[in-house]
Amino acid sequence: MIIKKKEAQTMKFNGLFLVLSIVLLAGTILLANGVVNVYTDRHYETDDAIFKLFEQTTNIKVNVLKIGSDELIPRLKLEGKNTQADVIIVADVGRLHSAKEEGLLQPVKSEFLNRVIPEKFRDVDNYWFALTKRARIIVYSKERVNPSEIRTYQDLANPKWKGKILVRTSAHVYNRSLLASLIALHGEDYARDWASKIVSNLAREPKGNDRDQIKAIAAGVGDIAIVNSYYVGLMINSSDPEERAAVSKVGVIFPNPTHVNISGMGLVRYAKNHHNAIKLMEFLLSPKVQKMYADANYEFPINPEVEPGEFLKSWGTFTEQNIRLSRIGELGSKAAMIFNIVGWK
């Protein structure tokens, strides 16, 4: 068989075109198969929608493992170098501080994150970054409490509230961080005295989550509770009529100043998808995503370019404690010790 020169050139061109097509297709497949693996203790539909939006925007697949708050860091530590996690997302600065201290995170170089996140809401060494803000507020029975009598956390220590206060256990990191903030602002003696007086004023032994405290006020078990702000929003807009009925019976007080904590994120020390992980972290601080957190999950945005949602605006403005959150993480162990001393179970 004799192949003419023109035919040979055509075959050569077609062969090169085929090779080029395969290379381009392989590149497309690699891009489409790019992944980032997230371990998170947040269980919100809003987060699922945000991860889906990231996939649509970047063509990077997000694999999410939802883990209990007290299980995530121990699991990451156990997995060590073999972990599949690239990013962790957790509630409360105390957990982020623990992850850093355990050597589970690595610092992130990102001009964008450093620009949009206020200094107080990121680690001094860039090991973790805030994602959203939530305020630790006071809720009260509209029927049985005059809100003008409560302006600060210290007001809850007044003996007039004996048998009236409801709160989570001291084992929960939300309360440890609140007490740590009081240590940072006023010293250990002040914090110990405050915690002791709160114990004396409890309506029942600490138990349950923040929603349970609100339900207990509605049921008449107590009159005042310390809760995270976003729970109020979630209950007001809940599909559960029991939750809506319970929260309708409470009012909201932002103490002056208010303890503000965060949900935050960190890049895992042994992340295998480093570039994609940082891309996701930056995406979560973008204005569009920050607005989704504020509007749908009733959390305060970290990015100062984004205003709180209309529901959050309805509460008005408040003064935050002037503390860098790294300090709260550092004082968590002292807070736990004080809780143990005063008998806050």
Tab-separated table of C-alpha atoms in Angstrom:
chain	number	residue	atom	x	y	z
A	1	MET	CA	0.000	0.000	0.000
A	2	ILE	CA	1.413	3.359	-1.083
A	3	ILE	CA	0.540	6.457	1.043
A	4	LYS	CA	0.867	9.698	-0.806
A	5	LYS	CA	2.716	12.618	0.791
A	6	LYS	CA	-0.455	14.707	1.225
A	7	GLU	CA	-2.255	11.805	2.865
A	8	ALA	CA	0.702	11.248	5.202
A	9	GLN	CA	0.668	14.878	6.233
A	10	THR	CA	-3.077	14.651	6.897
A	11	MET	CA	-2.624	11.539	9.031
A	12	LYS	CA	0.196	13.235	10.951
A	13	PHE	CA	-1.971	16.294	11.576
A	14	ASN	CA	-4.887	14.142	12.710
A	15	GLY	CA	-2.581	12.214	15.018
A	16	LEU	CA	-1.248	15.417	16.567
A	17	PHE	CA	-4.788	16.720	16.931
A	18	LEU	CA	-5.808	13.498	18.683
A	19	VAL	CA	-2.867	13.702	21.103
A	20	LEU	CA	-3.597	17.355	21.792
A	21	SER	CA	-7.257	16.564	22.394
A	22	ILE	CA	-6.346	13.833	24.861
A	23	VAL	CA	-4.004	16.181	26.725
A	24	LEU	CA	-6.656	18.897	26.920
A	25	LEU	CA	-9.286	16.387	27.992
A	26	ALA	CA	-6.990	15.040	30.688
A	27	GLY	CA	-6.429	18.567	31.935
A	28	THR	CA	-10.167	19.135	32.048
A	29	ILE	CA	-10.703	15.896	33.933
A	30	LEU	CA	-8.017	16.804	36.436
A	31	LEU	CA	-9.607	20.192	36.945
A	32	ALA	CA	-13.062	18.704	37.331
A	33	ASN	CA	-11.713	16.147	39.810
A	34	GLY	CA	-9.933	18.691	41.977
A	35	VAL	CA	-11.116	18.261	45.557
A	36	VAL	CA	-10.984	19.798	48.993
A	37	ASN	CA	-11.880	17.775	52.075
A	38	VAL	CA	-13.585	19.509	54.993
A	39	TYR	CA	-14.108	18.299	58.559
A	40	THR	CA	-16.786	20.415	60.226
A	41	ASP	CA	-18.856	20.458	63.395
A	42	ARG	CA	-21.408	22.805	61.809
A	43	HIS	CA	-24.650	21.095	60.733
A	44	TYR	CA	-26.525	23.767	58.814
A	45	GLU	CA	-28.292	23.698	55.458
A	46	THR	CA	-26.734	27.097	54.765
A	47	ASP	CA	-23.252	25.551	54.851
A	48	ASP	CA	-24.312	22.819	52.423
A	49	ALA	CA	-25.601	25.454	49.994
A	50	ILE	CA	-22.352	27.423	50.295
A	51	PHE	CA	-20.201	24.376	49.555
A	52	LYS	CA	-22.363	23.642	46.510
A	53	LEU	CA	-21.910	27.230	45.329
A	54	PHE	CA	-18.119	26.842	45.679
A	55	GLU	CA	-18.241	23.710	43.527
A	56	GLN	CA	-20.256	25.496	40.845
A	57	THR	CA	-17.944	28.517	40.923
A	58	THR	CA	-14.584	26.729	40.926
A	59	ASN	CA	-15.296	23.223	39.606
A	60	ILE	CA	-13.580	21.913	42.749
A	61	LYS	CA	-15.414	19.110	44.542
A	62	VAL	CA	-16.027	19.627	48.267
A	63	ASN	CA	-16.107	16.461	50.355
A	64	VAL	CA	-17.634	17.194	53.755
A	65	LEU	CA	-17.398	15.082	56.884
A	66	LYS	CA	-19.708	16.355	59.645
A	67	ILE	CA	-18.415	15.414	63.090
A	68	GLY	CA	-19.552	16.143	66.628
A	69	SER	CA	-17.950	19.195	68.214
A	70	ASP	CA	-16.091	17.190	70.862
A	71	GLU	CA	-14.995	14.499	68.402
A	72	LEU	CA	-13.452	16.487	65.562
A	73	ILE	CA	-10.108	17.479	67.062
A	74	PRO	CA	-9.461	14.079	68.729
A	75	ARG	CA	-10.177	12.382	65.408
A	76	LEU	CA	-7.833	14.703	63.533
A	77	LYS	CA	-5.137	14.028	66.114
A	78	LEU	CA	-5.655	10.264	65.847
A	79	GLU	CA	-5.459	10.295	62.045
A	80	GLY	CA	-2.211	12.278	62.031
A	81	LYS	CA	-0.378	12.216	58.689
A	82	ASN	CA	-2.985	9.842	57.272
A	83	THR	CA	-5.863	12.300	57.591
A	84	GLN	CA	-7.819	13.221	54.479
A	85	ALA	CA	-8.842	16.571	55.971
A	86	ASP	CA	-7.642	19.751	54.301
A	87	VAL	CA	-9.728	22.302	56.221
A	88	ILE	CA	-11.441	22.189	59.587
A	89	ILE	CA	-14.410	24.388	60.461
A	90	VAL	CA	-15.412	24.528	64.120
A	91	ALA	CA	-17.472	26.622	66.508
A	92	ASP	CA	-15.670	28.638	69.193
A	93	VAL	CA	-12.155	30.002	69.384
A	94	GLY	CA	-11.361	27.562	72.183
A	95	ARG	CA	-11.456	24.629	69.771
A	96	LEU	CA	-9.339	26.459	67.214
A	97	HIS	CA	-6.769	27.265	69.890
A	98	SER	CA	-6.670	23.601	70.908
A	99	ALA	CA	-6.125	22.516	67.304
A	100	LYS	CA	-3.207	24.926	67.009
A	101	GLU	CA	-1.668	23.832	70.321
A	102	GLU	CA	-1.983	20.166	69.326
A	103	GLY	CA	0.041	20.865	66.181
A	104	LEU	CA	-2.872	20.012	63.883
A	105	LEU	CA	-2.835	23.213	61.804
A	106	GLN	CA	-0.381	25.099	59.633
A	107	PRO	CA	-0.103	28.853	59.022
A	108	VAL	CA	-1.757	30.309	55.939
A	109	LYS	CA	-0.315	33.018	53.724
A	110	SER	CA	-3.271	34.931	52.304
A	111	GLU	CA	-3.328	38.658	51.711
A	112	PHE	CA	-7.088	38.450	51.214
A	113	LEU	CA	-7.797	36.801	54.589
A	114	ASN	CA	-5.528	39.225	56.409
A	115	ARG	CA	-7.238	42.155	54.718
A	116	VAL	CA	-10.892	41.229	55.250
A	117	ILE	CA	-10.679	39.678	58.738
A	118	PRO	CA	-10.115	42.167	61.571
A	119	GLU	CA	-6.956	41.427	63.533
A	120	LYS	CA	-8.780	40.441	66.739
A	121	PHE	CA	-10.601	37.667	64.871
A	122	ARG	CA	-7.583	35.781	63.535
A	123	ASP	CA	-4.674	33.960	65.094
A	124	VAL	CA	-1.561	36.019	65.718
A	125	ASP	CA	0.439	33.485	63.671
A	126	ASN	CA	-2.281	32.934	61.022
A	127	TYR	CA	-3.056	29.361	62.094
A	128	TRP	CA	-6.814	30.012	62.228
A	129	PHE	CA	-9.286	32.571	60.949
A	130	ALA	CA	-12.791	33.604	61.941
A	131	LEU	CA	-15.639	32.670	59.643
A	132	THR	CA	-18.650	34.199	61.403
A	133	LYS	CA	-19.373	35.996	64.683
A	134	ARG	CA	-21.942	35.005	67.299
A	135	ALA	CA	-22.731	36.978	70.443
A	136	ARG	CA	-23.195	35.389	73.884
A	137	ILE	CA	-26.341	37.201	74.967
A	138	ILE	CA	-28.896	37.158	77.782
A	139	VAL	CA	-32.515	36.170	77.182
A	140	TYR	CA	-35.260	36.741	79.728
A	141	SER	CA	-38.925	36.052	80.367
A	142	LYS	CA	-41.013	38.900	79.001
A	143	GLU	CA	-43.603	38.160	81.694
A	144	ARG	CA	-41.389	37.935	84.771
A	145	VAL	CA	-38.275	40.086	84.215
A	146	ASN	CA	-37.774	43.826	83.820
A	147	PRO	CA	-34.940	44.077	81.213
A	148	SER	CA	-33.828	47.470	82.544
A	149	GLU	CA	-32.410	45.613	85.572
A	150	ILE	CA	-29.865	43.721	83.443
A	151	ARG	CA	-27.199	45.628	81.548
A	152	THR	CA	-24.064	43.511	82.036
A	153	TYR	CA	-23.038	39.927	82.772
A	154	GLN	CA	-22.199	41.129	86.276
A	155	ASP	CA	-25.863	41.983	86.869
A	156	LEU	CA	-26.660	38.268	86.749
A	157	ALA	CA	-24.622	37.832	89.950
A	158	ASN	CA	-27.156	39.888	91.924
A	159	PRO	CA	-28.795	37.766	94.674
A	160	LYS	CA	-32.211	38.954	93.469
A	161	TRP	CA	-31.903	36.388	90.640
A	162	LYS	CA	-31.447	33.444	93.031
A	163	GLY	CA	-33.186	30.406	91.558
A	164	LYS	CA	-33.790	32.201	88.255
A	165	ILE	CA	-30.793	31.588	85.956
A	166	LEU	CA	-30.441	28.826	83.347
A	167	VAL	CA	-27.247	27.894	81.498
A	168	ARG	CA	-25.300	25.089	79.825
A	169	THR	CA	-22.738	23.033	81.724
A	170	SER	CA	-19.259	24.367	82.402
A	171	ALA	CA	-17.871	21.584	80.202
A	172	HIS	CA	-19.129	23.365	77.124
A	173	VAL	CA	-16.578	25.535	75.375
A	174	TYR	CA	-19.087	28.405	74.932
A	175	ASN	CA	-19.156	28.977	78.692
A	176	ARG	CA	-15.422	28.454	79.111
A	177	SER	CA	-14.773	31.143	76.513
A	178	LEU	CA	-17.214	33.532	78.173
A	179	LEU	CA	-15.474	33.107	81.529
A	180	ALA	CA	-12.070	33.362	79.835
A	181	SER	CA	-13.138	36.731	78.442
A	182	LEU	CA	-13.994	37.931	81.958
A	183	ILE	CA	-10.577	36.777	83.183
A	184	ALA	CA	-8.929	38.717	80.359
A	185	LEU	CA	-10.895	41.880	81.142
A	186	HIS	CA	-11.099	41.810	84.934
A	187	GLY	CA	-8.727	39.178	86.340
A	188	GLU	CA	-9.085	35.742	87.913
A	189	ASP	CA	-10.518	36.921	91.253
A	190	TYR	CA	-13.344	38.788	89.534
A	191	ALA	CA	-14.122	35.821	87.282
A	192	ARG	CA	-14.147	33.394	90.227
A	193	ASP	CA	-16.490	35.623	92.222
A	194	TRP	CA	-18.831	36.024	89.250
A	195	ALA	CA	-18.958	32.304	88.483
A	196	SER	CA	-19.581	31.461	92.145
A	197	LYS	CA	-22.528	33.865	92.326
A	198	ILE	CA	-24.008	32.506	89.102
A	199	VAL	CA	-23.926	29.014	90.641
A	200	SER	CA	-25.812	30.390	93.660
A	201	ASN	CA	-28.458	31.861	91.361
A	202	LEU	CA	-29.093	28.797	89.201
A	203	ALA	CA	-32.668	27.610	88.715
A	204	ARG	CA	-31.488	24.050	88.102
A	205	GLU	CA	-28.299	22.084	87.545
A	206	PRO	CA	-26.688	23.148	84.248
A	207	LYS	CA	-27.776	20.935	81.349
A	208	GLY	CA	-28.963	20.969	77.760
A	209	ASN	CA	-28.084	23.227	74.857
A	210	ASP	CA	-28.969	26.875	74.300
A	211	ARG	CA	-32.343	26.044	72.748
A	212	ASP	CA	-33.161	24.049	75.887
A	213	GLN	CA	-32.504	27.086	78.087
A	214	ILE	CA	-35.008	29.144	76.080
A	215	LYS	CA	-37.578	26.354	76.260
A	216	ALA	CA	-37.043	26.156	80.029
A	217	ILE	CA	-37.817	29.873	80.395
A	218	ALA	CA	-41.031	29.362	78.402
A	219	ALA	CA	-41.921	26.442	80.699
A	220	GLY	CA	-41.345	28.541	83.831
A	221	VAL	CA	-38.310	26.594	85.054
A	222	GLY	CA	-36.245	29.801	85.203
A	223	ASP	CA	-36.438	33.404	84.103
A	224	ILE	CA	-33.026	34.260	82.591
A	225	ALA	CA	-30.544	32.368	80.386
A	226	ILE	CA	-27.178	32.877	78.701
A	227	VAL	CA	-27.308	31.765	75.055
A	228	ASN	CA	-25.701	32.359	71.672
A	229	SER	CA	-27.529	34.962	69.609
A	230	TYR	CA	-28.017	32.925	66.458
A	231	TYR	CA	-30.126	30.334	68.296
A	232	VAL	CA	-32.780	32.990	68.832
A	233	GLY	CA	-32.925	33.658	65.108
A	234	LEU	CA	-33.039	29.950	64.276
A	235	MET	CA	-35.894	29.366	66.724
A	236	ILE	CA	-37.938	32.367	65.570
A	237	ASN	CA	-37.733	31.063	62.010
A	238	SER	CA	-37.953	27.365	62.929
A	239	SER	CA	-40.318	24.906	61.247
A	240	ASP	CA	-41.003	23.505	64.739
A	241	PRO	CA	-44.046	25.257	66.287
A	242	GLU	CA	-42.809	24.380	69.805
A	243	GLU	CA	-39.576	26.298	69.225
A	244	ARG	CA	-41.401	29.305	67.770
A	245	ALA	CA	-43.806	29.356	70.721
A	246	ALA	CA	-40.984	29.127	73.264
A	247	VAL	CA	-38.821	31.878	71.781
A	248	SER	CA	-41.802	34.211	71.474
A	249	LYS	CA	-41.882	34.385	75.275
A	250	VAL	CA	-38.335	35.726	75.685
A	251	GLY	CA	-36.676	39.084	75.137
A	252	VAL	CA	-33.057	39.728	74.194
A	253	ILE	CA	-30.333	41.697	75.980
A	254	PHE	CA	-26.876	42.423	74.569
A	255	PRO	CA	-24.712	43.016	77.679
A	256	ASN	CA	-22.389	46.008	77.680
A	257	PRO	CA	-19.854	44.918	76.558
A	258	THR	CA	-20.967	41.710	74.818
A	259	HIS	CA	-18.800	38.613	74.594
A	260	VAL	CA	-18.383	37.783	70.899
A	261	ASN	CA	-17.085	34.421	69.759
A	262	ILE	CA	-16.710	32.838	66.340
A	263	SER	CA	-17.042	29.914	64.052
A	264	GLY	CA	-13.648	29.610	62.461
A	265	MET	CA	-11.445	27.604	60.160
A	266	GLY	CA	-7.905	26.358	59.842
A	267	LEU	CA	-5.678	24.688	57.243
A	268	VAL	CA	-4.816	21.169	58.403
A	269	ARG	CA	-1.118	20.509	58.924
A	270	TYR	CA	-1.141	17.473	56.626
A	271	ALA	CA	-3.516	18.894	54.010
A	272	LYS	CA	-3.068	17.145	50.670
A	273	ASN	CA	-5.026	19.722	48.673
A	274	HIS	CA	-3.302	22.841	49.951
A	275	HIS	CA	-4.133	25.191	47.067
A	276	ASN	CA	-7.799	24.210	46.919
A	277	ALA	CA	-8.090	24.504	50.702
A	278	ILE	CA	-6.923	28.120	50.738
A	279	LYS	CA	-9.185	28.889	47.784
A	280	LEU	CA	-12.152	27.583	49.797
A	281	MET	CA	-11.156	29.523	52.910
A	282	GLU	CA	-10.975	32.744	50.909
A	283	PHE	CA	-14.291	31.990	49.193
A	284	LEU	CA	-16.022	31.653	52.576
A	285	LEU	CA	-15.007	35.233	53.439
A	286	SER	CA	-16.272	36.688	50.155
A	287	PRO	CA	-19.110	39.236	50.481
A	288	LYS	CA	-21.690	36.998	48.787
A	289	VAL	CA	-21.028	34.076	51.115
A	290	GLN	CA	-20.803	36.231	54.236
A	291	LYS	CA	-24.234	37.616	53.398
A	292	MET	CA	-25.595	34.065	53.132
A	293	TYR	CA	-24.358	33.286	56.648
A	294	ALA	CA	-25.968	36.473	57.955
A	295	ASP	CA	-29.307	36.164	56.170
A	296	ALA	CA	-29.912	32.433	56.498
A	297	ASN	CA	-28.104	31.457	59.693
A	298	TYR	CA	-28.393	34.689	61.709
A	299	GLU	CA	-24.650	34.968	62.327
A	300	PHE	CA	-22.801	38.270	62.231
A	301	PRO	CA	-20.476	38.616	59.220
A	302	ILE	CA	-16.744	38.851	59.805
A	303	ASN	CA	-16.030	40.667	56.551
A	304	PRO	CA	-16.558	44.365	57.442
A	305	GLU	CA	-17.730	45.054	53.895
A	306	VAL	CA	-20.892	43.050	54.611
A	307	GLU	CA	-23.731	44.351	56.756
A	308	PRO	CA	-25.711	42.099	59.107
A	309	GLY	CA	-28.972	40.694	57.763
A	310	GLU	CA	-32.250	42.531	58.341
A	311	PHE	CA	-33.142	40.300	61.284
A	312	LEU	CA	-29.840	41.045	63.028
A	313	LYS	CA	-30.205	44.756	62.300
A	314	SER	CA	-33.545	44.707	64.121
A	315	TRP	CA	-31.629	44.086	67.362
A	316	GLY	CA	-29.691	47.316	66.940
A	317	THR	CA	-26.003	47.842	67.585
A	318	PHE	CA	-23.954	46.693	70.576
A	319	THR	CA	-20.468	47.076	72.010
A	320	GLU	CA	-18.126	44.093	71.725
A	321	GLN	CA	-15.571	43.161	74.363
A	322	ASN	CA	-12.210	44.628	73.396
A	323	ILE	CA	-10.213	41.391	73.410
A	324	ARG	CA	-8.176	39.588	70.800
A	325	LEU	CA	-9.737	36.134	70.597
A	326	SER	CA	-6.353	34.434	70.756
A	327	ARG	CA	-6.245	35.534	74.390
A	328	ILE	CA	-9.572	33.853	75.110
A	329	GLY	CA	-8.217	30.597	73.730
A	330	GLU	CA	-5.141	30.867	75.943
A	331	LEU	CA	-7.246	31.391	79.091
A	332	GLY	CA	-9.633	28.517	78.475
A	333	SER	CA	-7.838	26.146	80.864
A	334	LYS	CA	-7.934	28.720	83.684
A	335	ALA	CA	-11.655	29.171	83.089
A	336	ALA	CA	-12.177	25.412	83.368
A	337	MET	CA	-10.227	25.390	86.653
A	338	ILE	CA	-12.382	28.192	88.090
A	339	PHE	CA	-15.584	26.408	87.091
A	340	ASN	CA	-14.362	23.345	88.954
A	341	ILE	CA	-13.477	25.367	92.061
A	342	VAL	CA	-16.868	27.094	92.318
A	343	GLY	CA	-18.880	23.949	91.569
A	344	TRP	CA	-20.344	24.973	88.213
A	345	LYS	CA	-21.144	21.502	86.904
